[in-house]
Short mmCIF file of C-alpha atoms in Angstrom, two decimals:
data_model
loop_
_atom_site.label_atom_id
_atom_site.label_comp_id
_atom_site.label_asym_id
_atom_site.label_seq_id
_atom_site.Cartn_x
_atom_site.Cartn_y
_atom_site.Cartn_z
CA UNK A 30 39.82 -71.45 10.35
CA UNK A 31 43.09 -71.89 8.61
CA UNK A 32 41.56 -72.21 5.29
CA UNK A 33 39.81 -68.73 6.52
CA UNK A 34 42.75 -67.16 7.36
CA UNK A 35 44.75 -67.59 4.27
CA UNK A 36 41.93 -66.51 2.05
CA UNK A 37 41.64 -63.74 3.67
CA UNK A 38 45.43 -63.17 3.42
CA UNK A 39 45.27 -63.78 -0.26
CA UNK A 40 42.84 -60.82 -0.95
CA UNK A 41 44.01 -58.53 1.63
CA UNK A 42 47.45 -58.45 0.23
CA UNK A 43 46.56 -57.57 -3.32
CA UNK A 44 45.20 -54.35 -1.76
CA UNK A 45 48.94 -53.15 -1.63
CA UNK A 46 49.16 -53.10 -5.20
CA UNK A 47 48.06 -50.36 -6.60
CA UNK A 48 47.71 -51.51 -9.90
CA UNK A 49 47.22 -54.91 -9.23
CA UNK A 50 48.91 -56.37 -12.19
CA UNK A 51 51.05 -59.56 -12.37
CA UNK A 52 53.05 -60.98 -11.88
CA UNK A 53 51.06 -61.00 -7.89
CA UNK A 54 51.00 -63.87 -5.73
CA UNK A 55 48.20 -62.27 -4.37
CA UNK A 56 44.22 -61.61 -5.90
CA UNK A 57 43.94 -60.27 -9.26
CA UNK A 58 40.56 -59.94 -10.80
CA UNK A 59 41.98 -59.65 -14.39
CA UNK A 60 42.83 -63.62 -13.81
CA UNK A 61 41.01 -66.56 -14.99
CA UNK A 62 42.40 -68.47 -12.29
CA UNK A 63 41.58 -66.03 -9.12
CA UNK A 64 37.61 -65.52 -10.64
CA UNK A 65 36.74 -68.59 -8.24
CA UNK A 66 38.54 -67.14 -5.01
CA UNK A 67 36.17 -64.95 -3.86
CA UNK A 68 33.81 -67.73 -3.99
CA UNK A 69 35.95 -70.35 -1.78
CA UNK A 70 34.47 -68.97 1.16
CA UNK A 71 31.13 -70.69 0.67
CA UNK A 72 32.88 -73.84 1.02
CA UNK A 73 34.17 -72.94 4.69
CA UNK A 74 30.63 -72.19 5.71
CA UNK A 75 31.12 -68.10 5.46
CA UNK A 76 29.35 -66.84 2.58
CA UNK A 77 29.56 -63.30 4.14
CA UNK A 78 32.78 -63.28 3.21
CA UNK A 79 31.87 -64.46 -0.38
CA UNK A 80 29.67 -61.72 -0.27
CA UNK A 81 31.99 -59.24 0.96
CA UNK A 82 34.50 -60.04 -1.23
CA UNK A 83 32.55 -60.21 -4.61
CA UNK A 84 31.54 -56.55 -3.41
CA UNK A 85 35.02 -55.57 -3.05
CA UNK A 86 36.12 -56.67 -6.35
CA UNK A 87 33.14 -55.24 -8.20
CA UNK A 88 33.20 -51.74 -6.71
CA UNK A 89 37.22 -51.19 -6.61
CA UNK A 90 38.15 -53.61 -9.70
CA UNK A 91 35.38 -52.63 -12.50
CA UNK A 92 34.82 -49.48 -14.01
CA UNK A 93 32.64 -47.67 -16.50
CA UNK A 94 36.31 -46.40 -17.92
CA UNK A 95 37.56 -47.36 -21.36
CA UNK A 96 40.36 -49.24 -18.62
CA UNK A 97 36.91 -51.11 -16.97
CA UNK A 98 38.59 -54.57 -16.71
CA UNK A 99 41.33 -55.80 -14.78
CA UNK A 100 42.43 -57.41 -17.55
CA UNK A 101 41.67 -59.28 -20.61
CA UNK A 102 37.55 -60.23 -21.14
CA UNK A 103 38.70 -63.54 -23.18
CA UNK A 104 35.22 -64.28 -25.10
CA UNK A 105 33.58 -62.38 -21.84
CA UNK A 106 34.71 -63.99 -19.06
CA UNK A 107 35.87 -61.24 -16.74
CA UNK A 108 32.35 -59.51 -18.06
CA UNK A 109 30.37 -63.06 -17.29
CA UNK A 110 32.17 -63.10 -13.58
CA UNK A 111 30.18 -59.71 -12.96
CA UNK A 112 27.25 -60.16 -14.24
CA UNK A 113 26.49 -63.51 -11.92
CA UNK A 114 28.64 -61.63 -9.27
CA UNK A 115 25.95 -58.36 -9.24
CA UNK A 116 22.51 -60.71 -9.23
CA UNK A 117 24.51 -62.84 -6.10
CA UNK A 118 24.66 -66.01 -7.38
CA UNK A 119 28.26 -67.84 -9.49
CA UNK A 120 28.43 -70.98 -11.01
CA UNK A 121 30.63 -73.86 -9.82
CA UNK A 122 31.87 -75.16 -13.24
CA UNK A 123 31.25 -79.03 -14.01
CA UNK A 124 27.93 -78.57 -11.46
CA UNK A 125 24.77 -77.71 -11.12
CA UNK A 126 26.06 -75.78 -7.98
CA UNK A 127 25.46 -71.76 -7.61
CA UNK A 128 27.39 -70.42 -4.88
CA UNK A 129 26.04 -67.31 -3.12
CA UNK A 130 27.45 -63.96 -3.07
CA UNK A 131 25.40 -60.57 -2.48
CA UNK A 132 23.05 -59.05 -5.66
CA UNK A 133 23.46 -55.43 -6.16
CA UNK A 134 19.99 -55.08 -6.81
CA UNK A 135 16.37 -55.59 -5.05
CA UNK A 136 14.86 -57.50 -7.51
CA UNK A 137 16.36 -59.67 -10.33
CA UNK A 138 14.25 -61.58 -13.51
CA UNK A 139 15.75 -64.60 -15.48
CA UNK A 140 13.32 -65.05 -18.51
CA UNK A 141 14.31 -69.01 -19.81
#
């Protein structure tokens, strides 16, 4: 419940940013190191949250804009973290692990 809590804590208070730049303690989307967080809740048996979260940061924290991205896409990264975010599914790196989140759509292909 701890582990819960603080997660929780960590994304709540980078709603008080505004522009949710760093330097934050808090969640920042535009951060290689935060594009796992949202996905820590599969690991405390709460993948609603996972879900809820990867909603969050897709709908408030990615644009159509020219200013789309939180930050910088590095090869694609940020633009990767979407993509598996919106068909509900993210790698764990190192794994043959996919952690669930929530797709945005009804139906999704992968052609191998």
């Amino acid at each position: 419940e701890t582990f819960i809590e603080q997660l929780n804590e960590f994304f709540y208070r980078s709603e008080f940013d505004p522009l949710n730049v760093l330097p934050n303690p808090y969640y920042w989307a535009g951060n290689e190191p935060d594009l796992f967080a949202v996905w820590f809740f599969n690991f405390a048996n709460r993948p609603d949250l996972s879900a809820k979260y990867s909603r969050k940061v897709m709908k408030t924290r990615y644009t159509t804009a020219p200013s789309g991205l939180a930050g910088n896409d590095d090869y694609g990264t940020l633009s990767a973290w979407f993509v598996f975010a919106s068909i509900g599914i993210f790698p764990q790196a190192g794994t043959n692990t996919y952690l669930f989140g929530s797709p945005l759509f009804d139906k999704i292909v992968i052609n191998r």
